[in-house]
Short mmCIF file of C-alpha atoms in Angstrom, two decimals:
data_model
loop_
_atom_site.label_atom_id
_atom_site.label_comp_id
_atom_site.label_asym_id
_atom_site.label_seq_id
_atom_site.Cartn_x
_atom_site.Cartn_y
_atom_site.Cartn_z
CA ILE A 1 -0.14 0.74 0.52
CA ALA A 2 3.18 2.19 0.74
CA MET A 3 4.88 2.24 -2.05
CA ASN A 4 0.81 2.61 -4.11
CA LYS A 5 0.95 6.31 -2.03
CA SER A 6 4.52 6.62 -3.30
CA LYS A 7 4.19 5.99 -6.67
CA LEU A 8 0.47 7.83 -7.19
CA ALA A 9 1.85 10.78 -5.25
CA ILE A 10 5.07 10.95 -7.51
CA GLY A 11 2.66 10.55 -10.57
CA LEU A 12 0.43 13.67 -8.77
CA LEU A 13 3.18 14.56 -8.86
CA VAL A 14 4.84 15.36 -12.54
CA VAL A 15 1.68 15.56 -13.78
CA GLY A 16 1.36 19.29 -11.61
CA THR A 17 4.72 19.87 -12.57
CA LEU A 18 3.82 19.51 -16.47
CA THR A 19 0.30 21.40 -15.86
CA LEU A 20 2.75 24.13 -14.30
CA VAL A 21 4.71 24.23 -17.43
CA PHE A 22 2.13 23.75 -20.24
CA GLY A 23 0.46 27.05 -18.20
CA THR A 24 3.31 29.08 -17.80
CA VAL A 25 4.61 28.56 -22.26
CA ILE A 26 1.25 29.52 -22.32
CA VAL A 27 1.87 32.76 -20.89
CA PHE A 28 4.14 33.66 -23.24
CA VAL A 29 3.55 31.81 -26.32
CA GLY A 30 -0.84 32.33 -26.29
CA PRO A 31 0.05 35.99 -27.52
CA ILE A 32 1.76 34.82 -30.22
CA ILE A 33 -0.59 32.35 -31.63
CA ILE A 34 -3.25 34.39 -31.07
CA ASP A 35 -1.30 37.21 -33.46
CA ASN A 36 -0.78 35.06 -35.98
CA GLN A 37 -3.89 33.70 -36.39
CA ILE A 38 -4.14 37.98 -36.94
CA VAL A 39 -2.21 37.90 -39.65
CA LYS A 40 -2.78 35.09 -41.60
CA ASN A 41 -6.70 35.60 -41.63
CA LEU A 42 -6.05 39.64 -42.51
CA VAL A 43 -4.29 39.25 -45.38
CA ILE A 44 -5.84 39.48 -48.99
CA ASP A 45 -6.36 37.01 -50.13
CA PRO A 46 -9.38 34.53 -51.94
CA LYS A 47 -8.84 31.93 -48.92
CA ASN A 48 -10.05 34.24 -46.47
CA GLU A 49 -13.38 33.36 -46.37
CA MET A 50 -14.43 36.25 -43.92
CA SER A 51 -11.42 38.90 -44.30
CA TYR A 52 -11.76 38.63 -48.33
CA THR A 53 -15.38 39.25 -47.82
CA MET A 54 -15.41 42.02 -46.03
CA TRP A 55 -12.70 43.95 -47.72
CA LYS A 56 -14.10 43.05 -51.72
CA ASP A 57 -17.68 44.11 -50.57
CA VAL A 58 -17.64 45.96 -47.37
CA PRO A 59 -21.39 43.60 -46.23
CA VAL A 60 -21.69 46.02 -43.68
CA PRO A 61 -24.24 48.85 -43.67
CA PHE A 62 -23.00 52.83 -45.18
CA PHE A 63 -24.99 55.56 -44.86
CA MET A 64 -24.26 59.30 -46.52
CA THR A 65 -26.47 61.73 -44.53
CA VAL A 66 -26.93 64.66 -45.93
CA TYR A 67 -27.84 68.82 -44.40
CA PHE A 68 -28.45 71.86 -46.38
CA PHE A 69 -27.42 74.93 -45.85
CA ASN A 70 -31.09 76.82 -47.09
CA VAL A 71 -29.62 80.51 -47.55
CA LEU A 72 -33.17 82.29 -45.81
CA ASN A 73 -32.50 86.23 -47.31
CA PRO A 74 -30.95 86.09 -51.00
CA THR A 75 -32.26 89.38 -51.70
CA GLU A 76 -29.91 91.02 -47.72
CA VAL A 77 -27.00 88.83 -49.25
CA LEU A 78 -27.00 90.82 -52.62
CA ALA A 79 -27.59 93.79 -50.20
CA GLY A 80 -23.85 92.83 -48.84
CA GLU A 81 -26.24 91.80 -45.67
CA LYS A 82 -24.41 88.79 -43.42
CA PRO A 83 -25.66 85.48 -44.27
CA MET A 84 -28.67 84.00 -42.73
CA VAL A 85 -28.69 80.05 -42.95
CA GLU A 86 -30.65 76.70 -41.11
CA GLN A 87 -29.85 73.92 -41.33
CA ARG A 88 -32.15 71.08 -43.23
CA GLY A 89 -32.24 67.93 -43.18
CA PRO A 90 -30.49 65.02 -42.98
CA TYR A 91 -30.96 63.08 -46.27
CA VAL A 92 -30.43 59.67 -45.20
CA TYR A 93 -28.90 56.99 -48.76
CA ARG A 94 -27.64 53.79 -48.44
CA LYS A 95 -23.91 53.62 -50.07
CA HIS A 96 -23.52 50.20 -52.31
CA ILE A 97 -19.90 50.00 -52.08
CA GLN A 98 -18.36 46.84 -53.40
CA LYS A 99 -14.84 46.00 -55.57
CA GLN A 100 -14.51 45.10 -59.05
CA ASN A 101 -11.11 44.30 -61.23
CA ILE A 102 -9.70 43.45 -59.01
CA THR A 103 -5.62 41.94 -59.99
CA PHE A 104 -3.89 40.36 -58.10
CA HIS A 105 0.85 41.30 -58.69
CA PRO A 106 3.15 39.44 -58.10
CA ASN A 107 4.74 42.14 -55.51
CA HIS A 108 2.14 41.38 -52.97
CA THR A 109 -0.11 44.70 -54.27
CA VAL A 110 -3.54 44.36 -55.43
CA SER A 111 -5.86 46.43 -57.71
CA TYR A 112 -9.04 47.24 -58.22
CA LEU A 113 -11.65 50.02 -58.87
CA GLU A 114 -13.98 50.35 -55.93
CA TYR A 115 -18.15 51.37 -56.41
CA ARG A 116 -20.45 53.52 -55.10
CA SER A 117 -24.36 53.88 -55.14
CA TYR A 118 -26.52 55.75 -52.99
CA PHE A 119 -30.71 54.93 -52.72
CA PHE A 120 -32.50 57.16 -50.67
CA GLU A 121 -33.57 55.89 -47.58
CA PRO A 122 -36.65 57.86 -46.45
CA SER A 123 -37.48 56.30 -43.50
CA MET A 124 -34.27 57.54 -41.56
CA SER A 125 -34.61 61.16 -43.52
CA VAL A 126 -36.30 63.70 -42.02
CA GLY A 127 -37.78 65.18 -45.43
CA ASN A 128 -37.73 64.25 -48.84
CA GLU A 129 -35.29 64.97 -52.08
CA SER A 130 -38.21 67.42 -53.19
CA ASP A 131 -37.98 69.43 -50.67
CA VAL A 132 -36.65 72.77 -52.36
CA VAL A 133 -33.90 74.93 -50.54
CA THR A 134 -32.54 77.83 -52.02
CA ILE A 135 -28.52 77.56 -52.02
CA PRO A 136 -25.58 80.30 -53.94
CA ASN A 137 -24.91 79.17 -57.95
CA MET A 138 -22.56 77.59 -57.79
CA LEU A 139 -22.27 78.43 -61.98
CA VAL A 140 -22.53 81.84 -61.09
CA LEU A 141 -20.83 83.04 -58.04
CA GLY A 142 -18.43 80.70 -58.75
CA ALA A 143 -17.17 81.04 -62.19
CA ALA A 144 -16.97 85.17 -60.57
CA VAL A 145 -14.43 85.05 -58.44
CA MET A 146 -12.81 82.58 -60.88
CA MET A 147 -12.78 85.00 -63.40
CA GLU A 148 -12.24 88.78 -61.63
CA ASN A 149 -9.04 88.35 -62.97
CA LEU A 150 -9.83 88.16 -66.33
CA PRO A 151 -10.33 91.97 -68.39
CA PHE A 152 -13.74 93.73 -67.65
CA ALA A 153 -15.43 93.48 -71.60
CA VAL A 154 -14.50 89.76 -70.79
CA ARG A 155 -16.88 90.08 -67.64
CA LEU A 156 -19.81 91.42 -69.40
CA MET A 157 -19.44 89.06 -71.57
CA ILE A 158 -19.81 87.16 -68.73
CA SER A 159 -22.81 88.45 -67.09
CA THR A 160 -24.34 88.57 -70.15
CA THR A 161 -23.98 84.96 -71.19
CA PHE A 162 -25.89 84.47 -67.46
CA LYS A 163 -28.74 86.74 -68.23
CA THR A 164 -29.27 84.14 -71.43
CA PHE A 165 -29.61 81.40 -69.64
CA LYS A 166 -31.22 83.21 -66.59
CA GLU A 167 -29.33 82.03 -63.87
CA GLY A 168 -28.76 84.27 -61.66
CA PRO A 169 -26.77 84.91 -57.95
CA PHE A 170 -29.21 81.57 -55.75
CA LEU A 171 -30.96 78.30 -56.58
CA THR A 172 -34.57 77.37 -55.69
CA LYS A 173 -34.22 73.10 -56.24
CA SER A 174 -35.60 70.06 -54.56
CA VAL A 175 -33.14 67.81 -52.11
CA GLY A 176 -32.47 65.56 -55.60
CA LYS A 177 -32.17 67.14 -57.85
CA LEU A 178 -29.07 69.48 -56.05
CA MET A 179 -27.53 66.33 -55.13
CA TRP A 180 -28.38 63.86 -58.15
CA GLY A 181 -28.81 67.02 -61.89
CA TYR A 182 -30.10 69.11 -62.64
CA ASP A 183 -30.59 70.13 -66.15
CA SER A 184 -28.95 73.58 -67.38
CA LYS A 185 -28.43 75.41 -70.70
CA LEU A 186 -25.16 76.63 -69.87
CA VAL A 187 -23.61 74.09 -68.78
CA ASP A 188 -24.67 72.80 -71.56
CA PHE A 189 -23.41 76.04 -73.37
CA LEU A 190 -20.32 75.91 -71.71
CA ASN A 191 -19.74 72.02 -72.10
CA LYS A 192 -19.76 72.16 -76.41
CA TRP A 193 -18.03 75.23 -76.47
CA LEU A 194 -15.38 74.93 -73.63
CA PRO A 195 -15.57 71.34 -72.74
CA GLY A 196 -13.18 70.75 -69.92
CA MET A 197 -14.38 73.63 -67.97
CA LEU A 198 -16.72 72.03 -65.33
CA PRO A 199 -16.20 68.70 -63.95
CA SER A 200 -18.47 67.12 -65.60
CA THR A 201 -20.95 66.28 -68.97
CA GLY A 202 -23.90 66.04 -68.58
CA LYS A 203 -26.54 66.50 -65.23
CA PHE A 204 -24.41 69.87 -62.47
CA GLY A 205 -25.25 68.28 -59.56
CA LEU A 206 -23.29 68.05 -56.43
CA PHE A 207 -22.52 64.54 -55.87
CA ALA A 208 -23.62 63.65 -59.34
CA GLU A 209 -19.70 62.90 -60.27
CA PHE A 210 -20.41 60.48 -56.92
CA ASN A 211 -23.60 57.89 -57.84
CA ASN A 212 -22.63 54.39 -59.87
CA SER A 213 -18.87 55.71 -60.07
CA ASN A 214 -15.43 54.68 -58.40
CA THR A 215 -13.07 56.38 -57.20
CA GLY A 216 -10.21 56.04 -59.02
CA LEU A 217 -7.84 52.75 -59.96
CA PHE A 218 -6.45 51.96 -56.34
CA THR A 219 -3.14 49.13 -55.84
CA ILE A 220 -2.82 48.18 -52.25
CA HIS A 221 -0.55 45.91 -50.48
CA THR A 222 -2.00 42.37 -49.21
CA GLY A 223 -0.15 42.22 -46.30
CA LYS A 224 1.82 38.41 -47.47
CA ASP A 225 4.67 40.30 -47.64
CA ASP A 226 5.12 42.18 -44.34
CA ILE A 227 1.43 42.17 -42.63
CA ARG A 228 3.14 46.01 -41.74
CA LEU A 229 2.20 47.26 -45.05
CA ILE A 230 -1.47 45.80 -45.16
CA HIS A 231 -4.37 47.61 -47.05
CA LYS A 232 -1.66 51.13 -47.92
CA VAL A 233 -1.30 52.14 -51.20
CA ASP A 234 0.74 50.88 -53.51
CA SER A 235 -0.09 53.84 -56.41
CA TRP A 236 -3.32 55.71 -57.26
CA ASN A 237 -4.19 55.53 -61.46
CA GLY A 238 -0.90 54.71 -61.53
CA LEU A 239 0.64 57.90 -59.11
CA THR A 240 3.04 57.16 -55.86
CA LYS A 241 2.56 60.87 -55.32
CA LEU A 242 0.23 63.49 -56.66
CA THR A 243 0.80 67.15 -58.73
CA ASN A 244 -1.89 68.95 -57.04
CA TRP A 245 -0.19 71.08 -54.38
CA LYS A 246 2.83 72.20 -53.47
CA THR A 247 5.27 70.95 -52.03
CA PRO A 248 6.17 66.89 -51.57
CA GLN A 249 5.29 66.50 -48.94
CA CYS A 250 1.84 67.87 -49.42
CA ASN A 251 1.93 65.10 -52.61
CA MET A 252 2.65 61.87 -50.93
CA ILE A 253 -0.29 59.36 -51.09
CA ASN A 254 0.50 57.78 -47.37
CA GLY A 255 -1.27 55.90 -45.41
CA THR A 256 -4.86 53.03 -46.70
CA ALA A 257 -7.73 53.71 -49.20
CA GLY A 258 -9.53 54.48 -45.69
CA GLN A 259 -11.12 51.46 -45.23
CA MET A 260 -8.66 49.75 -42.98
CA TRP A 261 -5.09 49.74 -41.72
CA PRO A 262 -2.11 47.33 -40.56
CA PRO A 263 -2.83 45.12 -37.11
CA PHE A 264 -1.60 45.93 -33.89
CA MET A 265 -2.06 49.82 -33.44
CA THR A 266 -0.76 51.48 -30.52
CA LYS A 267 -2.08 54.66 -29.18
CA GLU A 268 1.32 56.12 -31.08
CA SER A 269 -0.31 55.35 -33.67
CA THR A 270 -1.58 57.13 -36.77
CA LEU A 271 -4.70 56.67 -39.26
CA PRO A 272 -3.49 57.93 -42.30
CA PHE A 273 -5.58 57.44 -45.93
CA TYR A 274 -5.87 58.85 -48.96
CA SER A 275 -8.46 60.77 -49.88
CA PRO A 276 -9.56 60.67 -53.80
CA ASP A 277 -12.60 62.90 -52.59
CA ALA A 278 -10.64 65.85 -50.61
CA CYS A 279 -7.45 65.35 -53.11
CA ARG A 280 -4.81 64.68 -50.60
CA SER A 281 -3.76 62.51 -47.35
CA LEU A 282 -5.80 62.80 -44.49
CA GLU A 283 -4.19 61.47 -40.99
CA MET A 284 -6.14 61.35 -37.54
CA VAL A 285 -5.19 61.39 -34.04
CA TYR A 286 -5.18 58.47 -31.08
CA GLN A 287 -8.00 60.04 -28.50
CA ARG A 288 -9.35 57.49 -25.99
CA GLU A 289 -10.41 53.97 -25.37
CA GLY A 290 -13.23 52.81 -25.80
CA ILE A 291 -15.38 48.92 -25.46
CA MET A 292 -18.12 48.66 -28.77
CA GLU A 293 -20.46 45.30 -27.79
CA GLY A 294 -17.91 44.78 -25.70
CA ILE A 295 -14.88 44.67 -27.83
CA PRO A 296 -11.63 47.18 -27.37
CA LEU A 297 -11.20 49.14 -29.35
CA TYR A 298 -9.20 52.95 -29.91
CA ARG A 299 -10.92 56.36 -31.32
CA TYR A 300 -9.05 58.28 -33.85
CA VAL A 301 -10.18 62.43 -33.97
CA ALA A 302 -9.07 64.73 -36.65
CA PRO A 303 -6.44 66.54 -35.14
CA LYS A 304 -6.83 70.60 -34.94
CA THR A 305 -3.94 70.67 -37.80
CA LEU A 306 -5.60 68.51 -40.26
CA PHE A 307 -6.90 71.55 -41.77
CA ALA A 308 -4.84 74.40 -40.48
CA ASN A 309 -3.62 77.12 -42.87
CA GLY A 310 0.08 77.69 -43.62
CA SER A 311 0.67 80.31 -40.66
CA ASP A 312 -0.88 77.81 -38.09
CA TYR A 313 1.15 74.95 -39.64
CA ALA A 314 4.13 74.89 -41.68
CA PRO A 315 3.46 71.69 -43.01
CA ASN A 316 0.75 72.91 -44.45
CA GLU A 317 1.46 76.13 -46.51
CA GLY A 318 1.92 73.24 -49.69
CA PHE A 319 -2.23 73.26 -50.06
CA CYS A 320 -2.12 76.50 -50.09
CA PRO A 321 -3.39 79.57 -51.03
CA CYS A 322 -4.57 79.34 -47.67
CA ARG A 323 -7.54 81.48 -46.36
CA GLN A 324 -8.74 81.00 -42.89
CA SER A 325 -7.39 78.04 -40.37
CA GLY A 326 -10.22 75.36 -40.99
CA LEU A 327 -10.92 76.25 -44.60
CA LEU A 328 -8.31 72.81 -47.14
CA ASN A 329 -8.97 75.08 -50.70
CA VAL A 330 -9.44 72.07 -53.38
CA SER A 331 -10.16 74.46 -55.97
CA SER A 332 -6.46 73.06 -57.97
CA CYS A 333 -8.26 69.59 -58.02
CA ARG A 334 -11.96 70.93 -58.85
CA SER A 335 -11.42 72.93 -62.43
CA ASN A 336 -9.98 76.06 -59.66
CA SER A 337 -13.41 76.56 -58.89
CA PRO A 338 -13.42 78.60 -55.25
CA VAL A 339 -14.16 75.52 -53.44
CA PHE A 340 -13.06 75.34 -49.66
CA ILE A 341 -13.76 71.74 -47.62
CA SER A 342 -13.91 72.34 -43.41
CA HIS A 343 -15.19 70.28 -40.58
CA PRO A 344 -18.97 70.83 -40.53
CA HIS A 345 -20.46 74.24 -39.29
CA PHE A 346 -16.51 75.00 -39.27
CA TYR A 347 -15.99 73.09 -36.23
CA ASN A 348 -12.21 73.43 -34.91
CA ALA A 349 -12.11 76.12 -37.95
CA ASP A 350 -11.28 80.10 -37.20
CA PRO A 351 -13.86 81.30 -34.95
CA VAL A 352 -13.77 84.91 -37.51
CA LEU A 353 -16.09 82.52 -39.71
CA LEU A 354 -18.83 81.53 -37.64
CA ASP A 355 -19.38 85.58 -37.60
CA TYR A 356 -18.98 85.84 -41.03
CA VAL A 357 -22.29 83.74 -41.72
CA GLN A 358 -25.57 83.55 -39.47
CA GLY A 359 -27.48 80.87 -37.80
CA LEU A 360 -24.04 77.83 -37.08
CA GLN A 361 -23.33 75.86 -33.73
CA PRO A 362 -19.84 73.75 -34.04
CA THR A 363 -20.19 70.90 -31.65
CA GLU A 364 -17.84 68.37 -31.52
CA ASP A 365 -20.15 65.77 -31.00
CA GLN A 366 -22.45 66.57 -33.80
CA HIS A 367 -19.47 67.44 -36.42
CA GLY A 368 -16.39 66.63 -35.74
CA LEU A 369 -14.74 63.32 -37.61
CA PHE A 370 -14.77 59.81 -35.39
CA ILE A 371 -12.91 56.44 -36.24
CA ASP A 372 -13.24 53.45 -33.54
CA ILE A 373 -10.60 50.51 -34.89
CA HIS A 374 -10.11 47.19 -32.98
CA PRO A 375 -6.40 48.29 -32.09
CA GLU A 376 -5.66 44.92 -32.26
CA THR A 377 -7.12 44.12 -35.81
CA GLY A 378 -6.31 47.27 -37.62
CA VAL A 379 -10.83 47.17 -38.64
CA PRO A 380 -12.79 49.71 -37.32
CA LEU A 381 -15.76 49.39 -35.67
CA ASN A 382 -17.41 52.64 -35.74
CA VAL A 383 -16.92 55.36 -38.49
CA SER A 384 -18.17 58.78 -38.92
CA ILE A 385 -16.23 61.34 -41.29
CA ARG A 386 -17.48 64.68 -41.67
CA LEU A 387 -17.02 66.63 -44.72
CA GLN A 388 -18.66 70.42 -44.98
CA LEU A 389 -18.55 72.14 -48.70
CA ASN A 390 -17.53 76.16 -49.21
CA LEU A 391 -17.60 78.68 -51.80
CA TYR A 392 -16.25 81.18 -51.17
CA MET A 393 -17.46 84.67 -53.01
CA LYS A 394 -17.41 88.52 -53.41
CA LYS A 395 -18.68 91.37 -55.01
CA VAL A 396 -16.68 90.85 -58.76
CA SER A 397 -17.22 94.34 -60.92
CA GLY A 398 -18.26 93.83 -64.08
CA ILE A 399 -20.47 90.73 -63.53
CA THR A 400 -23.92 92.49 -62.38
CA GLU A 401 -24.98 89.11 -60.57
CA THR A 402 -22.75 89.66 -57.45
CA GLY A 403 -24.24 92.60 -56.65
CA LYS A 404 -22.98 94.01 -53.50
CA ILE A 405 -22.07 90.56 -51.78
CA SER A 406 -19.83 90.39 -48.78
CA GLU A 407 -16.21 88.83 -48.79
CA VAL A 408 -18.01 85.08 -47.29
CA MET A 409 -17.44 81.95 -46.97
CA MET A 410 -20.63 80.26 -47.62
CA PRO A 411 -21.48 77.39 -46.32
CA MET A 412 -23.33 74.85 -48.80
CA MET A 413 -24.29 71.76 -47.55
CA TRP A 414 -22.73 69.35 -45.15
CA PHE A 415 -22.11 65.08 -45.38
CA GLU A 416 -21.43 61.97 -42.98
CA GLU A 417 -19.83 58.78 -44.52
CA ASN A 418 -20.53 56.77 -41.50
CA GLY A 419 -20.82 52.57 -41.21
CA TYR A 420 -20.78 50.72 -38.16
CA ILE A 421 -20.16 46.73 -37.41
CA ASP A 422 -22.65 44.73 -36.67
CA GLY A 423 -25.27 41.17 -36.63
CA GLU A 424 -23.42 38.57 -38.17
CA ILE A 425 -20.34 40.04 -38.97
CA LEU A 426 -20.10 41.39 -35.57
CA ALA A 427 -20.81 37.33 -33.74
CA THR A 428 -18.07 36.73 -35.68
CA PHE A 429 -14.97 39.35 -35.14
CA HIS A 430 -16.71 39.09 -31.19
CA THR A 431 -16.05 35.23 -30.73
CA ASN A 432 -12.87 35.05 -33.10
CA LEU A 433 -10.85 37.92 -31.66
CA VAL A 434 -12.48 39.08 -28.59
CA LEU A 435 -13.62 35.06 -27.38
CA LEU A 436 -11.31 33.12 -27.69
CA PRO A 437 -7.90 34.87 -26.56
CA MET A 438 -10.35 34.77 -23.66
CA VAL A 439 -10.84 31.66 -23.28
CA MET A 440 -6.24 31.57 -23.95
CA VAL A 441 -6.46 33.85 -20.93
CA TYR A 442 -8.49 32.19 -18.54
CA MET A 443 -7.44 28.45 -19.65
CA GLN A 444 -3.42 29.64 -19.41
CA TYR A 445 -4.12 30.80 -15.85
CA CYS A 446 -6.05 27.20 -15.38
CA PHE A 447 -3.09 25.24 -16.06
CA ILE A 448 -1.52 27.32 -13.55
CA VAL A 449 -3.15 27.12 -10.62
CA LEU A 450 -4.33 23.58 -11.71
CA GLY A 451 -0.54 22.48 -11.85
CA LEU A 452 0.33 24.58 -8.06
CA ALA A 453 -2.08 23.61 -6.68
CA THR A 454 -1.36 19.47 -7.90
CA VAL A 455 2.23 20.34 -6.46
CA LEU A 456 1.87 21.58 -2.86
CA GLY A 457 -1.24 18.78 -2.57
CA VAL A 458 1.53 16.07 -2.77
CA VAL A 459 4.18 18.36 -1.51
CA LEU A 460 1.83 19.17 1.76
CA LEU A 461 1.20 15.15 2.08
CA TYR A 462 4.87 14.43 1.01
CA TYR A 463 5.78 16.27 4.47
CA ARG A 464 2.48 15.45 6.51
CA ASN A 465 3.61 11.76 6.23
CA LYS A 466 7.46 12.28 6.95
CA VAL A 467 5.26 14.01 10.40
CA SER A 468 2.93 11.52 10.62
CA ARG A 469 5.56 8.93 10.82
CA GLY A 470 8.25 10.71 12.71
CA ALA A 471 5.60 11.20 15.75
CA HIS A 472 4.76 6.89 15.69
CA HIS A 473 8.47 6.73 16.05
CA SER A 474 9.39 8.45 18.60
CA LYS A 475 5.90 7.40 20.90
CA GLN A 476 7.05 3.46 19.63
CA SER A 477 10.03 4.86 20.89
CA SER A 478 8.72 6.61 24.53
CA TYR A 479 6.30 2.77 24.73
CA GLU A 480 9.98 0.76 24.34
CA VAL A 481 11.11 2.87 27.57
CA CYS A 482 9.01 2.48 29.81
CA SER A 483 8.69 -1.14 28.59
CA SER A 484 12.58 -1.78 29.75
CA LEU A 485 11.55 0.40 33.15
CA THR A 486 9.85 -1.69 34.93
CA GLU A 487 11.33 -4.58 34.44
#
């Protein structure tokens, strides 16, 4: 029996030690295994069914929400008074994204065209596409600023052309027509006699060139050779750098295409991406940690320097000619039209811009842009990109349509592109990237605790037996001494 007990004790000691060693090994090896699985599953490869489908068809619900600034006092604006606007909307469109012409290259890059189409969602909107709003007429007021340095006689001729085609300084049209285009005899005339002057042919609308179009030919890294390069743009429309801007730094095509980023982010990581709509690379910075449906996230926001002018932030000098901070001059990629991008309601911009227009109330909550990202995988969980379209307008002598308009940066509309992971994708994401690593963490601690408990148990039993054997031996000795004395 004693022999069996000692064999059992040795066996338990071996098992306990192995369990302890196994638990300790998992502590060090576990994270490496998880990271390897993440790398394996993220690489852009048709074999990675879940991540490839997510990348190719973006099955996440995506929406574009549009707000117009309805001008309440157009007559007074022409007389030189301060514009007064009221925000109208939201007008919500479901955005469908699909990558086509996907071509893999031997140097671990992949090319594609991403097509986007928009479908109006009446149930999510306040109002309908038939709602009528008044905004500045870009064709007239934009052209006036573009032509202000031409000879006076030419300006008079342009003004006569506007009158001939009954084009005034303000447009009062339905949201649908302003968004997706309306017939304009002036546009037809310009496209016939001055081809290339306007960014689009056919109907003229603020988003006419967005619908059923692609964002250009992107070539990005698949991450197969180096996971740190995954999703990073190799070239766009064959270009590795832009030509719109004045400095090499501003012309750089940095970061990803703006949908996913490389994994294993830290709080020092930034989110750079190239935006064809903004004609430049943008970069977002870490703000705080958070949790969405049990999944840990990092929130990234736009730094105040994003649209700062060259005087406030020297590296942005290449995006000039600049106006006040908070405005990005995109005229160089918008047919020289005096169009500027900003945050909605001039959030984070020079306060003087708010003094020029009545009816704006910027708040971070409603007008700041953000991306919530899962730092381990670089996959965005919740995205909200908000931008405002502004027209620089002023009185131009010779073009009578401009009246006595005071120099003003006029907000026309702002839009938010937002999407979030939900449903089946969120459940799969949660299982693979939150629950499984958690189970592994608990497993390693269970093995360590179990191993320690077994080893300690065996050691305690051994000492207990040793002590009881010692006590038994001393008891027997005492008895023998007593017996000899009595004899």
